[in-house]
CSV table of C-alpha atoms in Angstrom, one decimal:
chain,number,residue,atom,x,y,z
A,157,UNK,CA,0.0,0.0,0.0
A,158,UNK,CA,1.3,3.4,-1.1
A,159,UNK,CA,1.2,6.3,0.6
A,160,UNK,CA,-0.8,9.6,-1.4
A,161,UNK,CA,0.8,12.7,0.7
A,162,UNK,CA,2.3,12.9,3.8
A,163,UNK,CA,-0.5,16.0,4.7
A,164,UNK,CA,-3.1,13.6,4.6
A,165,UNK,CA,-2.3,10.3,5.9
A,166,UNK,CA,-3.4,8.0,3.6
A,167,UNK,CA,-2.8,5.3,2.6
A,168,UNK,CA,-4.3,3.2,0.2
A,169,UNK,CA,-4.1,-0.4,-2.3
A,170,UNK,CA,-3.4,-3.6,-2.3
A,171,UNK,CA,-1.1,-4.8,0.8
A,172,UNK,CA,-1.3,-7.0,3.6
A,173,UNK,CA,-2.4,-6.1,6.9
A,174,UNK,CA,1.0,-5.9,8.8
A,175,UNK,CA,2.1,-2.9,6.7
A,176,UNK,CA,-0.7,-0.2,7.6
A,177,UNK,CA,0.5,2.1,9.9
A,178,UNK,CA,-2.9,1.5,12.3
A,179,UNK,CA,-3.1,4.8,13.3
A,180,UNK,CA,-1.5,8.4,13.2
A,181,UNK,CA,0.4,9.6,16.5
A,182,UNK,CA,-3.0,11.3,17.3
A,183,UNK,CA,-6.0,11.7,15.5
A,184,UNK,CA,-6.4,14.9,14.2
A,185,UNK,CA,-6.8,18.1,15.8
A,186,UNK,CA,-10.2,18.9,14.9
A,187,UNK,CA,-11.8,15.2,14.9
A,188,UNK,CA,-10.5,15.1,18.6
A,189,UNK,CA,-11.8,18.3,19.5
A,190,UNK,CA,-15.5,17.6,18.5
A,191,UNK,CA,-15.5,14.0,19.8
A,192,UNK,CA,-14.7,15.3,23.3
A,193,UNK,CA,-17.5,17.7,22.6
A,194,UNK,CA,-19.7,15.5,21.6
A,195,UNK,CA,-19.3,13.1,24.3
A,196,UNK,CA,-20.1,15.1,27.3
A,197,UNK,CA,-22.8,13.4,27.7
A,198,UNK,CA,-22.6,9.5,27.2
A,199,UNK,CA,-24.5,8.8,24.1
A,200,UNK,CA,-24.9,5.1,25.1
A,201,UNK,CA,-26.9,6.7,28.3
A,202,UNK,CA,-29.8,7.8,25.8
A,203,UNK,CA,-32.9,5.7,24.5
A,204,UNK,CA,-32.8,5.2,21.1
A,205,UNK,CA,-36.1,7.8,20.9
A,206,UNK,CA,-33.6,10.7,22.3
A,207,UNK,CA,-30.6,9.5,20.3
A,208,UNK,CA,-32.1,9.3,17.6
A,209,UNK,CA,-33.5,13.2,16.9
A,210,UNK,CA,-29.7,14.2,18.8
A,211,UNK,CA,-27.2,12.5,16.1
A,212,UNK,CA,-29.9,14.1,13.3
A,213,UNK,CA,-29.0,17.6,15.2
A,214,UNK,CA,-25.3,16.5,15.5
A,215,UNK,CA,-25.7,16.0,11.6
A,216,UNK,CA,-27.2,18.9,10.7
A,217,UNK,CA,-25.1,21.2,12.5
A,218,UNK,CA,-21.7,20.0,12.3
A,219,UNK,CA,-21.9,17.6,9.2
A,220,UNK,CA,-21.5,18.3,5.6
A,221,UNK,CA,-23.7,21.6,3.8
A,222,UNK,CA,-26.6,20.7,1.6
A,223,UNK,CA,-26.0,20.5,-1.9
A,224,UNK,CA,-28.1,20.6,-4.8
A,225,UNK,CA,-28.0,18.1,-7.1
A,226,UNK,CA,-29.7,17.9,-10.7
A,227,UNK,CA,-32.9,15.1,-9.2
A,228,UNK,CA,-33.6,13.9,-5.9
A,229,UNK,CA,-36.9,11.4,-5.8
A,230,UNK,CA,-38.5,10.1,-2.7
A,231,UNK,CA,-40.6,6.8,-2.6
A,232,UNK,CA,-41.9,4.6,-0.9
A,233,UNK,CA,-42.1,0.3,-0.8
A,234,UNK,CA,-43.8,-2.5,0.5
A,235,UNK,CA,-42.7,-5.0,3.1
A,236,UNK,CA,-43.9,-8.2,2.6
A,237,UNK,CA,-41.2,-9.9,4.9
A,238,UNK,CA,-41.8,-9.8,8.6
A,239,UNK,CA,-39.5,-11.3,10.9
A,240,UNK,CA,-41.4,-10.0,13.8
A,241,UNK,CA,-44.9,-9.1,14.6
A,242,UNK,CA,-44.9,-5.5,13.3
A,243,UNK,CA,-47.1,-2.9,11.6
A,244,UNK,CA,-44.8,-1.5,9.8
A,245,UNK,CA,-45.5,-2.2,5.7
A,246,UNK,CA,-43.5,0.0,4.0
A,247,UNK,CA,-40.2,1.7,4.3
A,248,UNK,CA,-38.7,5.0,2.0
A,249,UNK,CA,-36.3,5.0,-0.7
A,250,UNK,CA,-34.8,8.2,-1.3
A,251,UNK,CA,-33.0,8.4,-5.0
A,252,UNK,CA,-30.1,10.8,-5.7
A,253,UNK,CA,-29.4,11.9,-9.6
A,254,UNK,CA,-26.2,14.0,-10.6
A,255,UNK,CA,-27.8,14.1,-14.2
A,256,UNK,CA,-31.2,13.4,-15.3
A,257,UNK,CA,-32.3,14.7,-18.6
A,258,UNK,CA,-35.5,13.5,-20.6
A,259,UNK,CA,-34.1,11.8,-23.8
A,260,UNK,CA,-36.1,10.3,-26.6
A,261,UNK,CA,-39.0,11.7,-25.8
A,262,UNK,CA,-40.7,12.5,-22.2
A,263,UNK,CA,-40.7,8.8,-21.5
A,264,UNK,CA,-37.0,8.3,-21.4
A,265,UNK,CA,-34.8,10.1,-19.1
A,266,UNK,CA,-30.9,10.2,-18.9
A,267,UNK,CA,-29.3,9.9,-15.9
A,268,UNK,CA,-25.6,8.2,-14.8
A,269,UNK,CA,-24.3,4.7,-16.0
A,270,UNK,CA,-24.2,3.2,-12.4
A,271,UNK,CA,-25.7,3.0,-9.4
A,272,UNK,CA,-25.5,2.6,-5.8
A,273,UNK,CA,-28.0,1.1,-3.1
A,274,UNK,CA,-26.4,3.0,-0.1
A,275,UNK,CA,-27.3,1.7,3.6
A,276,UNK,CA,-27.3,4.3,6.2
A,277,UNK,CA,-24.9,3.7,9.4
A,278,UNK,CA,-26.3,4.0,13.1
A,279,UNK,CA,-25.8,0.5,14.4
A,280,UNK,CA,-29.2,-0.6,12.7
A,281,UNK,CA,-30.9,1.7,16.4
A,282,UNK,CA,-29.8,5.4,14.9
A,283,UNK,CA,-29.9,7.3,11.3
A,284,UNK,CA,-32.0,7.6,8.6
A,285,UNK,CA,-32.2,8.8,5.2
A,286,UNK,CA,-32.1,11.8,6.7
A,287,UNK,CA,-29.5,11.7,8.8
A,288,UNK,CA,-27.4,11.0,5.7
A,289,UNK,CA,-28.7,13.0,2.8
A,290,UNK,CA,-26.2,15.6,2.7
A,291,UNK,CA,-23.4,12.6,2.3
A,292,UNK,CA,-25.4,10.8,0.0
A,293,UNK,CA,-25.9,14.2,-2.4
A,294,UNK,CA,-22.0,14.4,-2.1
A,295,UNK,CA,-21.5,11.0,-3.1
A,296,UNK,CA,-24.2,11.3,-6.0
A,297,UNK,CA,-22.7,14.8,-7.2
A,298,UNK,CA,-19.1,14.0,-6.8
A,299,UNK,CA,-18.9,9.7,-7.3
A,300,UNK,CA,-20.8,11.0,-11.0
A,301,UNK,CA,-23.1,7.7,-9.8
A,302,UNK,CA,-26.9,7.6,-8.8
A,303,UNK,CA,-26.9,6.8,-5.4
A,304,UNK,CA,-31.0,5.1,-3.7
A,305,UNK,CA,-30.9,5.3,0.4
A,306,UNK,CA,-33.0,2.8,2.0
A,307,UNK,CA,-34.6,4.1,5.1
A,308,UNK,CA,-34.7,0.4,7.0
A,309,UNK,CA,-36.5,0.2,9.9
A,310,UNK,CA,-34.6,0.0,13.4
A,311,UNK,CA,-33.9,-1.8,16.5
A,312,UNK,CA,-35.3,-2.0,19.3
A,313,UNK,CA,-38.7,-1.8,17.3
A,314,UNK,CA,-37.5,-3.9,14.4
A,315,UNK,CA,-34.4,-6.2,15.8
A,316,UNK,CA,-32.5,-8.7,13.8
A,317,UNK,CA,-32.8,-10.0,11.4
A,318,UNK,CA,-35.5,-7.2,9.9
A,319,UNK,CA,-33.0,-4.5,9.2
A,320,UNK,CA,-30.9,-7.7,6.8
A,321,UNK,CA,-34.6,-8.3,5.7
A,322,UNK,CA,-35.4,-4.4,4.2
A,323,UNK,CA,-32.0,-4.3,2.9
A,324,UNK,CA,-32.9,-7.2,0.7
A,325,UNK,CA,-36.3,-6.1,0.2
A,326,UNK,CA,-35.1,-2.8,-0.9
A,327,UNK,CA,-32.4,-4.3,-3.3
A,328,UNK,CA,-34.5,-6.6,-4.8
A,329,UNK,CA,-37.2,-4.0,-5.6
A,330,UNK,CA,-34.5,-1.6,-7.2
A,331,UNK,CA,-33.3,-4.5,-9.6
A,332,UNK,CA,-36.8,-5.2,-10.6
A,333,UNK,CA,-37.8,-2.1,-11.3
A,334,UNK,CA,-35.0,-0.4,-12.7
A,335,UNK,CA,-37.0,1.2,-15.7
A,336,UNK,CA,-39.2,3.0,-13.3
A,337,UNK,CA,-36.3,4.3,-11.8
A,338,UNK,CA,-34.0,5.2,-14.7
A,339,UNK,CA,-31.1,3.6,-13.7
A,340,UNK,CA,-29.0,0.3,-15.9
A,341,UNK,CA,-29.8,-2.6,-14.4
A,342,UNK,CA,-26.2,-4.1,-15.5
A,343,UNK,CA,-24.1,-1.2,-13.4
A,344,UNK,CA,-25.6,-1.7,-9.9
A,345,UNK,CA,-23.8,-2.0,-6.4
A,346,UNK,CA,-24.7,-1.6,-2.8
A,347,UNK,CA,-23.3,0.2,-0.1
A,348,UNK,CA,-22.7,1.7,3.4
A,349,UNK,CA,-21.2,3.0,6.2
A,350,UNK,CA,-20.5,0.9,10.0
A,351,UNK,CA,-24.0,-0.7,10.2
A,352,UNK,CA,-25.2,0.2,6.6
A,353,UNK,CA,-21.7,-1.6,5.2
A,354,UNK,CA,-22.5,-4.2,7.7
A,355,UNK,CA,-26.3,-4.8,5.6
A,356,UNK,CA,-24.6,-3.9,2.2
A,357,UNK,CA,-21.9,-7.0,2.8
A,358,UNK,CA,-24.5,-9.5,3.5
A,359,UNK,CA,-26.3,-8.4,-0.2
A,360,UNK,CA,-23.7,-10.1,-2.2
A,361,UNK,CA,-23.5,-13.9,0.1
A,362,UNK,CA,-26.5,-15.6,-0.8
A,363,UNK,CA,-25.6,-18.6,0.8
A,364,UNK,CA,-25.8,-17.2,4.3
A,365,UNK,CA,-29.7,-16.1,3.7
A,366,UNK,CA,-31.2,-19.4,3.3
A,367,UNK,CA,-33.0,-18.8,6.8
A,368,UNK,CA,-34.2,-15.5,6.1
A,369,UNK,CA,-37.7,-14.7,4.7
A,370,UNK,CA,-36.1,-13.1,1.4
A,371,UNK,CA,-33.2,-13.7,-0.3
A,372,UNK,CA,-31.6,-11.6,-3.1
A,373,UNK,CA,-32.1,-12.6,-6.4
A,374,UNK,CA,-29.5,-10.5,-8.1
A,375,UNK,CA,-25.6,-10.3,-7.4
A,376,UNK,CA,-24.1,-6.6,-7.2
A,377,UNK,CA,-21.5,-5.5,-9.5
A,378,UNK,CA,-19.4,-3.9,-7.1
A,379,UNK,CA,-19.5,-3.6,-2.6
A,380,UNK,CA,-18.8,-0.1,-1.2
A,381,UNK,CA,-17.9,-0.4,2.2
A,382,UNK,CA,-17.0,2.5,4.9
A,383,UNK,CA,-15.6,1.5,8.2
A,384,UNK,CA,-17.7,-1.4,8.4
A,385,UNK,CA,-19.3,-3.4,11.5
A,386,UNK,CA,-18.6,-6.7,10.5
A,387,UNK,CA,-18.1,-8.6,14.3
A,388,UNK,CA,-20.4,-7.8,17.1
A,389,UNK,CA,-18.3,-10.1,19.5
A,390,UNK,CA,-16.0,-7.1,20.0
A,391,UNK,CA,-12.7,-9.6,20.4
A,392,UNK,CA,-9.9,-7.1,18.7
A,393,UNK,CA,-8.0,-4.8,19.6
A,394,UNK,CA,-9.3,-2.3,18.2
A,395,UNK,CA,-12.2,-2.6,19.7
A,396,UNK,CA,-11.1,-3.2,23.8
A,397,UNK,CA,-8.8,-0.1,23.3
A,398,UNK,CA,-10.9,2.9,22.0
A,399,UNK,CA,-13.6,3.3,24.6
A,400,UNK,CA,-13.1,7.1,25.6
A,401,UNK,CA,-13.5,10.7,24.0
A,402,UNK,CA,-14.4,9.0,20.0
A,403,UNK,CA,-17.9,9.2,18.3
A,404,UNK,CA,-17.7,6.0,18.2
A,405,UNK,CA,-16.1,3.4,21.2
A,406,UNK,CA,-16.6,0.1,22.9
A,407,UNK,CA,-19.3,1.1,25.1
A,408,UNK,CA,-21.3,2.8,22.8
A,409,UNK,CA,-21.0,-0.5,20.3
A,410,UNK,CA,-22.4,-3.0,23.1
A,411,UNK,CA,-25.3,-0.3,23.3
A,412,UNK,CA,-25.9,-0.3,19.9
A,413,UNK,CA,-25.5,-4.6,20.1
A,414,UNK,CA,-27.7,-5.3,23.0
A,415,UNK,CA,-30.7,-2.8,21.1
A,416,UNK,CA,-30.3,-4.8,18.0
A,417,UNK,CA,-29.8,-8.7,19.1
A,418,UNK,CA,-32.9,-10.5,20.2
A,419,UNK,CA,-30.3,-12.3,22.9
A,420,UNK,CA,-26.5,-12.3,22.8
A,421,UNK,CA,-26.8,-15.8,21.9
A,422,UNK,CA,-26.8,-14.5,18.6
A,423,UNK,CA,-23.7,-13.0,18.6
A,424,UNK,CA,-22.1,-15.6,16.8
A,425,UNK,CA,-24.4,-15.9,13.6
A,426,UNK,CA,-22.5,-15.7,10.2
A,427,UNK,CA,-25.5,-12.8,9.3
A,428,UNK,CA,-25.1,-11.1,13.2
A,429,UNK,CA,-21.1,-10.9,12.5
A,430,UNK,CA,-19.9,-11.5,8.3
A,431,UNK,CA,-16.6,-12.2,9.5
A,432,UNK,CA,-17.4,-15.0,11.0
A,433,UNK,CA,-18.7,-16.4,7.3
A,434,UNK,CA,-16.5,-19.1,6.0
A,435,UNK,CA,-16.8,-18.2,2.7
A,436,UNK,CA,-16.6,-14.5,1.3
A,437,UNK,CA,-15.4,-15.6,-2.3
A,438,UNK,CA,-19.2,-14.3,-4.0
A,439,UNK,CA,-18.9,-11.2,-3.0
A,440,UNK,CA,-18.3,-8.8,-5.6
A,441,UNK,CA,-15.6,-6.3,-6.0
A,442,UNK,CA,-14.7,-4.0,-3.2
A,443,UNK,CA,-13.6,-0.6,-1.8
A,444,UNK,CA,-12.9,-0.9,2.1
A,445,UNK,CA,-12.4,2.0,4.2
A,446,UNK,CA,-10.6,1.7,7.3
A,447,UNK,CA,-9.8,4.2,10.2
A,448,UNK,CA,-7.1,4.6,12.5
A,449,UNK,CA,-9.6,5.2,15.8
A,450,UNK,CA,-11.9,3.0,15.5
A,451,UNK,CA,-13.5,0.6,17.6
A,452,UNK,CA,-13.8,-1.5,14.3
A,453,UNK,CA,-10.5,-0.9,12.6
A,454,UNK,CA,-8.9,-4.5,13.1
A,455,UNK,CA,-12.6,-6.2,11.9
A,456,UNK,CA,-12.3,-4.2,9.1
A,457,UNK,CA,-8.8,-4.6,8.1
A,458,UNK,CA,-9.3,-8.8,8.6
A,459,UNK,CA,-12.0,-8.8,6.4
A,460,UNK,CA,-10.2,-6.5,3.2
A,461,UNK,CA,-7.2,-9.2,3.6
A,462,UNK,CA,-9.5,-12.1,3.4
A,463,UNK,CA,-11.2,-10.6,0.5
A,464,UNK,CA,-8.1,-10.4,-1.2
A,465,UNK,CA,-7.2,-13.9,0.1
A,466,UNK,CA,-10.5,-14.8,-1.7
A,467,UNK,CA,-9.5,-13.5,-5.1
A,468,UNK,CA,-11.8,-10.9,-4.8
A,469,UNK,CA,-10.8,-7.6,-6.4
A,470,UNK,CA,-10.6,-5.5,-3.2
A,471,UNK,CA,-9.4,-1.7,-2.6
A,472,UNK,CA,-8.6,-1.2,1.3
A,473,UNK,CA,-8.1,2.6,2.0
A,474,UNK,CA,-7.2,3.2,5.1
A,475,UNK,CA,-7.2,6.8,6.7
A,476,UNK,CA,-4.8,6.3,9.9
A,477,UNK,CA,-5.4,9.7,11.4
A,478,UNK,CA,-9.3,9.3,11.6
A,479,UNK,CA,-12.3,8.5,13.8
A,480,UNK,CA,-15.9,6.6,13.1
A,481,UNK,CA,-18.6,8.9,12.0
A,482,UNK,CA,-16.1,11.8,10.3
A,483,UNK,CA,-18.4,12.1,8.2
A,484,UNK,CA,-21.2,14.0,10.1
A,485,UNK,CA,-18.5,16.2,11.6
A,486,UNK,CA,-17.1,18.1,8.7
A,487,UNK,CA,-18.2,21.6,8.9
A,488,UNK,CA,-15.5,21.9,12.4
A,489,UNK,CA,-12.8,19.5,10.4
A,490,UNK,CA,-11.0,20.5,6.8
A,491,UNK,CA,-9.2,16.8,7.5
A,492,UNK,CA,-12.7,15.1,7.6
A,493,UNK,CA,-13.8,16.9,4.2
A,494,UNK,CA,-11.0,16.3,2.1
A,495,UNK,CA,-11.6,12.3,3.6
A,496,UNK,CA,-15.5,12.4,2.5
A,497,UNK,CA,-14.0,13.8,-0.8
A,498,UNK,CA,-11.4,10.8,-0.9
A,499,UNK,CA,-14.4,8.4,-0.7
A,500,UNK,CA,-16.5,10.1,-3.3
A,501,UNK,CA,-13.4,9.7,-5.9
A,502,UNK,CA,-13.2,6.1,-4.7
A,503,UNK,CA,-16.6,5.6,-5.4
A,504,UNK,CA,-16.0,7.1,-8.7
A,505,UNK,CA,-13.4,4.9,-9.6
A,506,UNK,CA,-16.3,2.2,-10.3
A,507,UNK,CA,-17.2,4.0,-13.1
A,508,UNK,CA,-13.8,3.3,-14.6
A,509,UNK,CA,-14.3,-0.4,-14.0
């Protein structure tokens, strides 16, 4: 793995897991300065109801500024899986265009060659489509790709397996009705960040939904995968040593566990934690991002070097000198901009492909 600049500690490619430099000497400045802010108060001490509307404020306020991009379309679709007694039926789809332009007549409409079904991160108990529409308009506008959020529903209300269940649901309906949605039904991938990567990963492994009510019927073209949550046993490193003054630590993961999981006798499931799935060789090909402090770093960095090990054309980025969630904290930190913009060209490297 190469490094890009020494200014903004990167580093990026195809290399084995001994030679990332884990993490910077510190994280930077203004990443640290905003997660002792923001951790006054101990996040995991709020119910998911106050959480919730306090991380869409924390967004809002400190995260990236709106942009407008040339078609945004909100939808909505039906649940017919139900892994729980629930009366939820339908969940929204928010889709992102950075061109659409009516072609051959008012029926046909232009928009990008690709597309990606982006899952929201919050631990499948926080976010929305909300809580992420500024990143996903950056993604759309400066990846040059459609991007569709899927607004799954969320734990405690809607534990595993249901969130695994809408992302299905939701990928399945954007395959089938790719007309109605003006998007090539060749160039499709899926996507998140921590949980959302968690749901995306799952998309692409068929052979670990036979239990579930729904299974998806079509393979992605490519996996786009931001500091993902991939182990809910919490056995690394990583995760045991960053439990203080981050967005995201080891306390505030077991909150975001224990609202999800039925019973932590499900902490071992293959579909509860991907990296304990034997075999990862169907998934497609892959950008991994990994942080330097994160809870998740060394779950991350296992599963890019078993992709790899797996033949599976992988790109692991790694940004040493960053923490989980930068991405809702870039109005106070220049670092965490120029890292959303990092993604965005990674994620416009698939158009290349």
């Amino acid at each position: 793995m190469d490094s890009l600049t020494s200014t903004d500690s990167t580093k990026t490619d195809d290399v084995q897991a001994s030679s990332i430099r884990l993490q910077a000497p510190e994280l930077e400045s203004k990443q640290r300065l905003a997660a002792k802010l923001l951790t006054l108060t101990p996040l995991h001490k709020l119910p998911p109801k106050l959480f919730r509307p306090v991380y869409s404020a924390m967004d809002r306020l400190l995260g990236l500024s709106k942009i407008e991009i040339a078609k945004v379309i909100d939808s909505s679709i039906a649940i017919t899986s139900q892994p729980h007694k629930t009366s939820a039926k339908t969940i929204k789809l928010r889709a992102y265009y950075p061109v659409f332009q009516k072609a051959d007549g008012v029926d046909k409409v232009k928009t990008a060659q690709k597309t990606l079904v982006y899952f929201h991160g919050g631990g499948c108990v926080i976010g929305s489509i909300d809580t992420h529409d500024r990143f996903c308009r950056f993604l759309a506008n400066h990846g040059k790709m459609n991007v569709i959020s899927v607004n799954y529903r969320l734990a405690p209300e809607h534990k595993f397996p249901s969130p695994i269940c809408d992302a299905i649901e939701a990928w399945n309906h954007v395959n089938e009705n790719h007309q109605q949605l003006h998007i090539n039904p060749n160039h499709i991938g899926v996507g998140g960040d921590s949980a959302g990567a968690y749901l995306a990963c799952i998309i692409g492994l068929t052979h670990v939904q036979n239990e579930l009510p729904v299974i998806a019927k079509t393979q992605p073209e490519f996996q786009f995968l931001i500091y993902p949550m991939l182990d809910l046993q919490g056995l690394t490193e990583s995760y045991r040593k960053f439990d203080k003054q981050l967005i995201l630590t080891r306390t505030l993961m077991d909150y975001f566990r224990d609202h999800y999981l039925n019973s932590l006798n499900e902490i071992s499931q293959p579909l509860v934690s991907p990296l304990l799935i034997k075999d990862i060789s169907q998934s497609p090909k892959t950008y991994l991002l990994t942080l330097g402090y994160d809870p998740l770093r060394d779950d991350g960095i296992t599963y890019a070097t078993r992709l790899k090990n797996a033949e599976v054309i992988t790109h692991h980025q790694h940004f040493d000198d960053c923490m989980h969630g930068f991405i809702s904290i870039t109005k106070t930190s220049a670092r965490a901009k120029q890292a959303c913009h990092q993604i965005a060209m990674a994620l416009n490297k698939f158009n290349d492909e």
